[in-house]
Amino acid sequence: MPSTCAFCAIIRGEQKADFILQTDRLIAFLDHRPLFRGHTLLVPKQYVVLLSDLPADQVPDFFGTAQRLERGVEDGLGAAGSMILINNVVSQSVPHLHLHVIPRNVKDGLRFWLGPRQKYDAEHPADDYAQKIRAALPMP
Ligand SMILES: [Zn+2]
């Protein structure tokens, strides 16, 4: 656990947070600068940076808990939906794996989140991209 990591400080109890849940391996709390109020972060207590760093035996618990948070955020706040995402490296403000559960409603004012979009074309064929990704997939 790096001494400078904001999430490790919360896990150690040195930093205050508004907790949603705590288990042996996981902690969930409100993002202190929410995109929308109720914006929740799910963090493994074990220090890992990337989703692909999370030990395989922790993956079902991590995503099972994400499903519970999805229901809690949407049902608890009366939100029509949610945005659930993990930033890896780019836009990852704290380099400790965390999954965002963000309440969403129609016309809630969030714009440009998934845009502007790019197109596949003759110069950039989709098949090239699919092939490169398939070739780099680790064995299951
Ligand atoms: Zn940390």
PDB file of N, CA, C and O in Angstrom, residues 35-36 83 104 107-113:
ATOM      1  N   LEU A  35     -19.574  13.394 -10.241  1.00  0.00           N
ATOM      2  CA  LEU A  35     -20.112  13.837 -11.525  1.00  0.00           C
ATOM      3  C   LEU A  35     -21.599  14.147 -11.336  1.00  0.00           C
ATOM      4  O   LEU A  35     -22.115  15.146 -11.833  1.00  0.00           O
ATOM      5  N   PHE A  36     -22.283  13.229 -10.638  1.00  0.00           N
ATOM      6  CA  PHE A  36     -23.636  13.480 -10.132  1.00  0.00           C
ATOM      7  C   PHE A  36     -23.656  12.977  -8.693  1.00  0.00           C
ATOM      8  O   PHE A  36     -22.934  12.033  -8.356  1.00  0.00           O
ATOM      9  N   MET A  83     -24.044   4.971 -15.180  1.00  0.00           N
ATOM     10  CA  MET A  83     -22.867   4.761 -16.012  1.00  0.00           C
ATOM     11  C   MET A  83     -21.844   4.069 -15.131  1.00  0.00           C
ATOM     12  O   MET A  83     -21.535   4.539 -14.032  1.00  0.00           O
ATOM     13  N   ARG A 104     -27.498   8.125 -13.555  1.00  0.00           N
ATOM     14  CA  ARG A 104     -27.807   8.870 -14.773  1.00  0.00           C
ATOM     15  C   ARG A 104     -29.319   9.010 -14.927  1.00  0.00           C
ATOM     16  O   ARG A 104     -30.074   8.116 -14.548  1.00  0.00           O
ATOM     17  N   LYS A 107     -31.557  13.593 -19.991  1.00  0.00           N
ATOM     18  CA  LYS A 107     -31.372  15.055 -19.951  1.00  0.00           C
ATOM     19  C   LYS A 107     -30.742  15.515 -18.639  1.00  0.00           C
ATOM     20  O   LYS A 107     -31.124  16.554 -18.098  1.00  0.00           O
ATOM     21  N   ASP A 108     -29.790  14.731 -18.115  1.00  0.00           N
ATOM     22  CA  ASP A 108     -29.124  15.141 -16.874  1.00  0.00           C
ATOM     23  C   ASP A 108     -27.968  16.108 -17.134  1.00  0.00           C
ATOM     24  O   ASP A 108     -27.303  16.551 -16.189  1.00  0.00           O
ATOM     25  N   GLY A 109     -27.744  16.438 -18.390  1.00  0.00           N
ATOM     26  CA  GLY A 109     -26.766  17.483 -18.693  1.00  0.00           C
ATOM     27  C   GLY A 109     -25.388  16.968 -19.046  1.00  0.00           C
ATOM     28  O   GLY A 109     -24.519  17.745 -19.432  1.00  0.00           O
ATOM     29  N   LEU A 110     -25.144  15.655 -18.897  1.00  0.00           N
ATOM     30  CA  LEU A 110     -23.834  15.117 -19.262  1.00  0.00           C
ATOM     31  C   LEU A 110     -23.739  15.036 -20.776  1.00  0.00           C
ATOM     32  O   LEU A 110     -24.564  14.410 -21.429  1.00  0.00           O
ATOM     33  N   ARG A 111     -22.712  15.702 -21.358  1.00  0.00           N
ATOM     34  CA  ARG A 111     -22.577  15.742 -22.807  1.00  0.00           C
ATOM     35  C   ARG A 111     -21.188  15.284 -23.209  1.00  0.00           C
ATOM     36  O   ARG A 111     -20.254  15.349 -22.432  1.00  0.00           O
ATOM     37  N   PHE A 112     -21.066  14.885 -24.420  1.00  0.00           N
ATOM     38  CA  PHE A 112     -19.770  14.570 -25.017  1.00  0.00           C
ATOM     39  C   PHE A 112     -19.053  13.444 -24.305  1.00  0.00           C
ATOM     40  O   PHE A 112     -17.847  13.312 -24.414  1.00  0.00           O
ATOM     41  N   TRP A 113     -19.786  12.675 -23.503  1.00  0.00           N
ATOM     42  CA  TRP A 113     -19.089  11.636 -22.765  1.00  0.00           C
ATOM     43  C   TRP A 113     -18.481  10.603 -23.721  1.00  0.00           C
ATOM     44  O   TRP A 113     -17.333  10.247 -23.608  1.00  0.00           O
TER      45      TRP A 113
END
